[in-house]
Short mmCIF file of C-alpha atoms in Angstrom, two decimals:
data_model
loop_
_atom_site.label_atom_id
_atom_site.label_comp_id
_atom_site.label_asym_id
_atom_site.label_seq_id
_atom_site.Cartn_x
_atom_site.Cartn_y
_atom_site.Cartn_z
CA LEU A 17 -98.31 -73.83 0.53
CA ASP A 18 -95.85 -73.04 3.28
CA THR A 19 -94.20 -69.61 3.16
CA PRO A 20 -90.71 -70.65 1.88
CA THR A 21 -92.20 -72.69 -0.98
CA ARG A 22 -94.58 -69.89 -1.98
CA MET A 23 -91.75 -67.35 -1.97
CA ARG A 24 -89.58 -69.62 -4.19
CA ILE A 25 -92.44 -70.03 -6.69
CA GLU A 26 -93.14 -66.30 -6.76
CA ALA A 27 -89.45 -65.53 -7.31
CA ALA A 28 -89.25 -68.05 -10.15
CA SER A 29 -92.41 -66.56 -11.69
CA ARG A 30 -90.94 -63.04 -11.62
CA THR A 31 -87.72 -64.28 -13.20
CA LEU A 32 -89.58 -66.06 -16.02
CA LYS A 33 -91.71 -62.98 -16.71
CA ARG A 34 -88.67 -60.69 -16.78
CA ARG A 35 -86.89 -62.98 -19.22
CA ALA A 36 -89.98 -63.29 -21.41
CA ASP A 37 -90.27 -59.51 -21.58
CA MET A 38 -86.58 -59.33 -22.50
CA VAL A 39 -87.12 -61.80 -25.36
CA GLN A 40 -89.89 -59.58 -26.76
CA ALA A 41 -87.62 -56.55 -26.62
CA TRP A 42 -84.81 -58.44 -28.35
CA ARG A 43 -87.20 -59.67 -31.07
CA ALA A 44 -88.24 -56.06 -31.75
CA MET A 45 -84.63 -54.91 -31.95
CA LEU A 46 -83.59 -57.80 -34.20
CA LEU A 47 -86.43 -57.01 -36.59
CA ASP A 48 -85.27 -53.41 -36.66
CA LEU A 49 -81.75 -54.54 -37.58
CA GLY A 50 -83.08 -55.52 -40.98
CA GLN A 51 -83.76 -51.85 -41.71
CA GLU A 52 -81.22 -49.19 -42.52
CA THR A 53 -80.47 -46.65 -39.83
CA PRO A 54 -82.55 -43.53 -40.60
CA GLU A 55 -80.70 -40.47 -41.80
CA HIS A 56 -79.38 -38.17 -39.03
CA PHE A 57 -79.21 -41.07 -36.55
CA VAL A 58 -76.52 -43.46 -35.31
CA ASP A 59 -77.15 -46.95 -33.87
CA TRP A 60 -74.96 -49.02 -31.57
CA PHE A 61 -74.98 -51.84 -29.04
CA ALA A 62 -73.54 -51.26 -25.57
CA ILE A 63 -72.92 -53.21 -22.37
CA GLU A 64 -73.71 -51.29 -19.19
CA ARG A 65 -71.41 -52.17 -16.31
CA PHE A 66 -71.78 -51.38 -12.62
CA ALA A 67 -69.12 -52.09 -9.98
CA GLY A 68 -67.16 -54.18 -12.49
CA ARG A 69 -70.12 -56.39 -13.43
CA ASP A 70 -72.23 -56.48 -16.61
CA ARG A 71 -75.66 -55.19 -15.66
CA ASP A 72 -77.49 -54.56 -18.92
CA ILE A 73 -77.13 -54.80 -22.68
CA GLY A 74 -78.90 -52.37 -24.95
CA MET A 75 -79.34 -51.25 -28.52
CA HIS A 76 -79.17 -47.46 -28.70
CA ARG A 77 -80.27 -44.92 -31.29
CA HIS A 78 -79.38 -41.25 -30.99
CA TRP A 79 -79.51 -38.10 -33.06
CA VAL A 80 -76.12 -37.22 -34.54
CA ASP A 81 -77.05 -33.54 -34.17
CA PRO A 82 -79.17 -33.19 -31.00
CA SER A 83 -79.97 -29.56 -31.82
CA GLN A 84 -82.06 -30.71 -34.81
CA PRO A 85 -85.01 -32.12 -32.80
CA PHE A 86 -84.67 -29.18 -30.38
CA ALA A 87 -85.01 -26.74 -33.28
CA GLU A 88 -88.05 -28.58 -34.63
CA ALA A 89 -89.86 -29.03 -31.31
CA VAL A 90 -88.99 -25.71 -29.62
CA LEU A 91 -87.44 -23.06 -31.83
CA ARG A 92 -89.77 -23.38 -34.83
CA GLN A 93 -92.86 -23.36 -32.59
CA ALA A 94 -91.95 -20.14 -30.77
CA HIS A 95 -92.45 -16.50 -31.80
CA GLY A 96 -88.99 -15.75 -30.40
CA VAL A 97 -86.30 -17.44 -28.35
CA VAL A 98 -83.42 -15.98 -26.32
CA ILE A 99 -80.52 -18.33 -25.59
CA THR A 100 -77.81 -16.94 -23.32
CA SER A 101 -74.72 -18.41 -21.72
CA ALA A 102 -71.18 -17.40 -20.84
CA THR A 103 -69.94 -20.42 -22.79
CA LEU A 104 -71.95 -20.30 -26.01
CA ARG A 105 -69.01 -19.31 -28.18
CA ASP A 106 -65.80 -21.20 -28.77
CA ASN A 107 -62.44 -19.41 -29.02
CA PRO A 108 -60.20 -21.40 -31.37
CA PRO A 109 -56.73 -19.88 -31.81
CA ASP A 110 -57.17 -19.16 -35.52
CA THR A 111 -60.69 -17.67 -35.31
CA PRO A 112 -61.26 -15.99 -31.93
CA ASP A 113 -64.84 -15.22 -30.86
CA ASP A 114 -66.17 -17.87 -33.23
CA TRP A 115 -69.97 -17.94 -33.46
CA SER A 116 -70.20 -21.14 -35.50
CA ALA A 117 -69.97 -23.35 -32.41
CA ALA A 118 -72.82 -21.41 -30.78
CA GLU A 119 -75.01 -21.81 -33.86
CA VAL A 120 -74.29 -25.53 -34.05
CA ARG A 121 -74.99 -26.15 -30.36
CA THR A 122 -78.17 -24.06 -30.12
CA GLY A 123 -79.85 -25.25 -33.32
CA ALA A 124 -79.71 -21.80 -34.94
CA LEU A 125 -78.36 -23.41 -38.13
CA HIS A 126 -81.73 -25.11 -38.64
CA LEU A 127 -83.75 -21.88 -38.62
CA ALA A 128 -85.11 -20.20 -41.72
CA LEU A 129 -83.74 -16.81 -40.63
CA PRO A 130 -80.29 -16.18 -39.15
CA ALA A 131 -80.06 -15.59 -35.41
CA ALA A 132 -79.24 -12.16 -34.01
CA ARG A 133 -75.94 -12.21 -32.13
CA VAL A 134 -75.13 -10.16 -29.05
CA SER A 135 -71.90 -10.35 -27.02
CA LEU A 136 -71.46 -8.44 -23.75
CA PRO A 137 -68.18 -7.97 -21.83
CA SER A 138 -67.75 -9.71 -18.49
CA PRO A 139 -68.00 -7.54 -15.35
CA PHE A 140 -65.21 -9.52 -13.65
CA ASP A 141 -61.52 -8.61 -13.48
CA TYR A 142 -60.21 -12.09 -14.27
CA PRO A 143 -56.44 -11.26 -14.27
CA ALA A 144 -56.67 -9.77 -10.76
CA ALA A 145 -59.15 -12.23 -9.25
CA THR A 146 -57.88 -15.58 -10.58
CA ARG A 147 -54.77 -17.62 -11.19
CA ILE A 148 -54.41 -20.45 -13.74
CA LEU A 149 -51.71 -23.02 -12.94
CA VAL A 150 -50.75 -26.01 -15.11
CA VAL A 151 -48.73 -28.53 -13.09
CA ARG A 152 -46.03 -30.22 -15.14
CA ASP A 153 -44.46 -32.75 -12.76
CA VAL A 154 -47.43 -34.90 -11.69
CA ASN A 155 -47.82 -38.21 -13.52
CA ARG A 156 -51.53 -38.34 -14.30
CA ASN A 157 -51.36 -42.15 -14.58
CA ARG A 158 -50.04 -42.54 -11.01
CA PRO A 159 -52.98 -42.35 -8.57
CA ASP A 160 -50.66 -41.82 -5.60
CA GLN A 161 -49.10 -38.74 -7.21
CA VAL A 162 -52.48 -37.34 -8.25
CA ALA A 163 -53.91 -37.96 -4.77
CA ALA A 164 -50.94 -36.24 -3.12
CA ALA A 165 -51.46 -33.23 -5.39
CA TYR A 166 -55.15 -32.99 -4.51
CA ARG A 167 -54.44 -33.38 -0.81
CA GLN A 168 -51.75 -30.72 -0.64
CA LEU A 169 -53.65 -28.22 -2.81
CA PHE A 170 -56.81 -28.61 -0.74
CA LEU A 171 -54.76 -28.14 2.44
CA ALA A 172 -53.03 -25.08 0.99
CA ALA A 173 -56.42 -23.49 0.24
CA GLY A 174 -57.79 -24.44 3.66
CA GLY A 175 -60.76 -26.10 1.99
CA GLY A 176 -63.21 -24.56 -0.45
CA GLY A 177 -61.82 -26.83 -3.18
CA LEU A 178 -63.68 -28.47 -6.06
CA GLY A 179 -61.93 -31.49 -7.57
CA LEU A 180 -63.06 -32.32 -11.10
CA PHE A 181 -62.56 -35.71 -12.76
CA THR A 182 -63.13 -37.09 -16.23
CA ALA A 183 -63.76 -40.63 -14.92
CA ILE A 184 -65.74 -41.93 -11.93
CA GLN A 185 -63.21 -44.68 -11.22
CA ARG A 186 -60.39 -42.15 -10.77
CA LEU A 187 -62.60 -39.98 -8.55
CA ARG A 188 -63.25 -42.92 -6.23
CA ALA A 189 -59.55 -43.86 -6.14
CA ILE A 190 -58.52 -40.33 -5.14
CA HIS A 191 -61.31 -40.03 -2.56
CA GLU A 192 -60.16 -43.23 -0.90
CA ARG A 193 -56.62 -41.86 -0.56
CA ILE A 194 -57.31 -38.31 0.67
CA ALA A 195 -60.49 -38.51 2.77
CA ALA A 196 -58.70 -39.48 6.00
CA PRO A 197 -55.83 -36.93 5.91
CA LEU A 198 -58.23 -34.10 5.04
CA ASP A 199 -60.54 -35.13 7.87
CA GLU A 200 -57.59 -35.06 10.28
CA ALA A 201 -56.89 -31.48 9.12
CA GLY A 202 -60.51 -30.50 9.82
CA ILE A 203 -61.52 -30.32 6.15
CA PRO A 204 -64.66 -32.37 5.33
CA LEU A 205 -64.62 -34.12 1.94
CA LEU A 206 -67.75 -34.79 -0.11
CA ALA A 207 -67.77 -36.89 -3.28
CA GLN A 208 -70.23 -37.51 -6.06
CA HIS A 209 -70.64 -41.25 -6.84
CA VAL A 210 -69.33 -42.05 -3.33
CA ASP A 211 -71.61 -40.34 -0.82
CA ALA A 212 -75.18 -41.62 -0.72
CA MET A 213 -76.66 -38.23 -1.63
CA ASP A 214 -77.86 -36.71 -4.88
CA THR A 215 -75.70 -34.09 -6.59
CA GLY A 216 -77.98 -31.20 -5.57
CA THR A 217 -77.69 -32.06 -1.88
CA LEU A 218 -73.90 -32.40 -2.11
CA VAL A 219 -73.64 -28.98 -3.75
CA ASP A 220 -75.94 -27.43 -1.13
CA ILE A 221 -73.69 -28.72 1.67
CA PHE A 222 -70.57 -27.59 -0.20
CA ARG A 223 -72.08 -24.12 -0.64
CA ALA A 224 -73.08 -23.82 3.02
CA GLU A 225 -69.84 -25.11 4.56
CA GLU A 226 -67.04 -22.68 3.64
CA ASN A 227 -64.12 -25.04 4.24
CA THR A 228 -65.57 -28.22 2.75
CA CYS A 229 -64.14 -29.83 -0.40
CA LEU A 230 -66.11 -31.63 -3.09
CA LEU A 231 -65.09 -34.18 -5.74
CA GLY A 232 -67.27 -34.54 -8.82
CA THR A 233 -67.56 -35.13 -12.56
CA ASP A 234 -69.34 -33.22 -15.33
CA ALA A 235 -72.56 -32.74 -13.32
CA VAL A 236 -70.76 -30.37 -10.94
CA ARG A 237 -68.54 -28.91 -13.65
CA ASP A 238 -71.42 -27.46 -15.65
CA GLY A 239 -73.90 -25.04 -14.16
CA VAL A 240 -73.11 -25.21 -10.43
CA ASP A 241 -73.42 -21.83 -8.69
CA VAL A 242 -71.30 -21.56 -5.52
CA PRO A 243 -70.46 -17.91 -4.78
CA GLY A 244 -68.06 -16.67 -2.13
CA ARG A 245 -65.20 -18.47 -0.39
CA SER A 246 -66.99 -21.81 -0.42
CA LEU A 247 -65.44 -22.30 -3.88
CA ARG A 248 -62.00 -20.73 -4.13
CA LEU A 249 -59.99 -23.55 -5.73
CA ILE A 250 -60.67 -25.83 -8.71
CA VAL A 251 -58.38 -28.78 -9.42
CA PHE A 252 -58.87 -30.69 -12.70
CA ASP A 253 -57.30 -34.15 -12.92
CA ARG A 254 -56.72 -34.14 -16.70
CA VAL A 255 -57.70 -32.51 -19.98
CA PRO A 256 -61.46 -33.14 -20.49
CA TRP A 257 -61.34 -34.68 -23.96
CA PRO A 258 -64.61 -36.25 -25.14
CA ARG A 259 -64.81 -40.01 -24.72
CA PRO A 260 -64.14 -41.73 -28.09
CA ASP A 261 -67.29 -43.84 -28.28
CA ILE A 262 -69.45 -44.59 -31.34
CA LEU A 263 -71.75 -41.59 -30.86
CA HIS A 264 -68.77 -39.26 -30.51
CA ARG A 265 -67.17 -40.70 -33.66
CA ALA A 266 -70.36 -40.04 -35.63
CA ARG A 267 -70.57 -36.46 -34.36
CA LYS A 268 -66.90 -35.81 -35.03
CA GLN A 269 -67.38 -36.98 -38.60
CA ASN A 270 -70.44 -34.75 -38.94
CA PHE A 271 -69.06 -31.58 -37.32
CA GLY A 272 -65.44 -31.74 -38.53
CA LYS A 273 -61.94 -32.33 -37.22
CA GLY A 274 -62.05 -29.40 -34.76
CA TYR A 275 -64.93 -30.98 -32.83
CA ASP A 276 -62.73 -32.53 -30.09
CA ASP A 277 -60.91 -29.26 -29.43
CA MET A 278 -64.19 -27.35 -29.28
CA ILE A 279 -65.69 -29.74 -26.70
CA ALA A 280 -62.54 -29.65 -24.54
CA ARG A 281 -62.32 -25.84 -24.64
CA LEU A 282 -65.98 -25.43 -23.70
CA ARG A 283 -65.58 -27.85 -20.79
CA LEU A 284 -62.55 -25.94 -19.53
CA LYS A 285 -64.47 -22.69 -19.89
CA GLN A 286 -67.39 -24.12 -17.91
CA ALA A 287 -65.10 -25.34 -15.14
CA TYR A 288 -63.16 -22.07 -14.88
CA GLY A 289 -66.45 -20.15 -14.82
CA ARG A 290 -67.36 -21.72 -11.45
CA LEU A 291 -64.69 -19.59 -9.71
CA LEU A 292 -66.15 -16.10 -10.06
CA ARG A 293 -69.84 -15.69 -9.27
CA ARG A 294 -69.66 -12.31 -7.50
CA ALA A 295 -67.48 -9.24 -7.90
CA GLU A 296 -65.57 -9.92 -4.66
CA ASP A 297 -64.82 -13.58 -5.48
CA LYS A 298 -61.31 -14.83 -6.19
CA GLY A 299 -59.92 -18.27 -6.93
CA VAL A 300 -57.23 -20.53 -8.36
CA PHE A 301 -57.69 -22.95 -11.27
CA VAL A 302 -55.20 -25.85 -11.30
CA MET A 303 -54.78 -28.36 -14.13
CA LEU A 304 -52.83 -31.43 -13.04
CA ASP A 305 -52.31 -32.58 -16.64
CA GLY A 306 -49.09 -31.15 -18.07
CA MET A 307 -50.27 -32.31 -21.52
CA LEU A 308 -52.74 -29.41 -21.79
CA PRO A 309 -52.21 -28.13 -25.38
CA THR A 310 -51.70 -24.42 -25.91
CA ARG A 311 -54.52 -24.36 -28.46
CA LEU A 312 -56.99 -25.18 -25.66
CA THR A 313 -55.87 -22.34 -23.40
CA THR A 314 -57.87 -19.84 -25.48
CA ALA A 315 -60.82 -21.14 -23.43
CA PHE A 316 -59.65 -18.82 -20.64
CA PRO A 317 -60.22 -15.03 -20.60
CA ASP A 318 -57.75 -12.68 -22.26
CA GLY A 319 -55.16 -11.21 -19.93
CA VAL A 320 -55.03 -14.11 -17.46
CA GLU A 321 -51.50 -15.52 -17.30
CA ILE A 322 -51.31 -19.30 -17.65
CA GLN A 323 -48.35 -20.52 -15.60
CA ARG A 324 -46.76 -23.91 -16.22
CA LEU A 325 -44.88 -24.92 -13.09
CA GLY A 326 -44.11 -27.68 -10.62
CA LEU A 327 -46.46 -28.94 -7.93
CA ALA A 328 -44.51 -27.38 -5.06
CA GLU A 329 -44.72 -23.95 -6.72
CA ALA A 330 -48.43 -24.44 -7.44
CA ILE A 331 -49.11 -25.28 -3.78
CA GLU A 332 -47.20 -22.21 -2.58
CA GLN A 333 -48.91 -19.88 -5.07
CA THR A 334 -52.32 -21.25 -4.10
CA ARG A 335 -51.60 -20.69 -0.41
CA GLU A 336 -50.27 -17.16 -0.91
CA PHE A 337 -52.96 -15.99 -3.37
CA LEU A 338 -55.89 -17.23 -1.29
CA ARG A 339 -54.40 -15.93 1.96
CA GLU A 340 -54.49 -12.28 0.82
#
């Protein structure tokens, strides 16, 4: 056969094989639909989209309580386990220093013996080293206003800014609007889900270049360590509520009505915790969502004043505080 004909036949063969494999997978899933969902699990169908197009359809099964298999596979097999984090505990307004969230999230509830609890004070002077600003006059549903806020705050800090987003689409929209003006000001802008680099490489560049800014989602919100002036400003686009999908609904029903607040507070605590990594660090945390409820502000350390103000005031305070 000539080359074009052979290539067409091979392509058709691959397509037929892929579709046949898909039929087998669908047959297995359809047979499973005749059975009840096992206890402690939740099932759902989902369409995966990429760049506005449907890419895949799947049937999913997940543990309602993910700490249960962790407790069985890890905790019960070990002679002893130490779990430590600055964000293990939740701080709801009515029950400060609540350990129940930590026990739920670590699997300690599934152990035969209760866990030993230890809480140590932070070595950082949060009131002196940080500022928390909640901007009231930016419409979070207007991309142009949000982009202007990010641009001016990053310029006021002279770089070293981490922009956090709760949706990839909004991150891309803001990046498109502010990349050029920041570049003109000599401030490089990196972005997760935009730049063709993995998250680790983006964070490495952000850490090494003191006046670079980075836009990202939850992967850079949780567990990123950038000490020094490379990270001196965090700007959050909106309150990080959990996405109301089927898995979240099942977990909310299982863990109670305070589940949403707990998740949002822990995400805020994780984000704020990126600011201070060394004793000499200082930084500003800005929330662009004026709808931040007071009950979520207990996520922040005691003694730190939470100021609700306009964007112009927030820009000026950021400039003055980071200039000292």
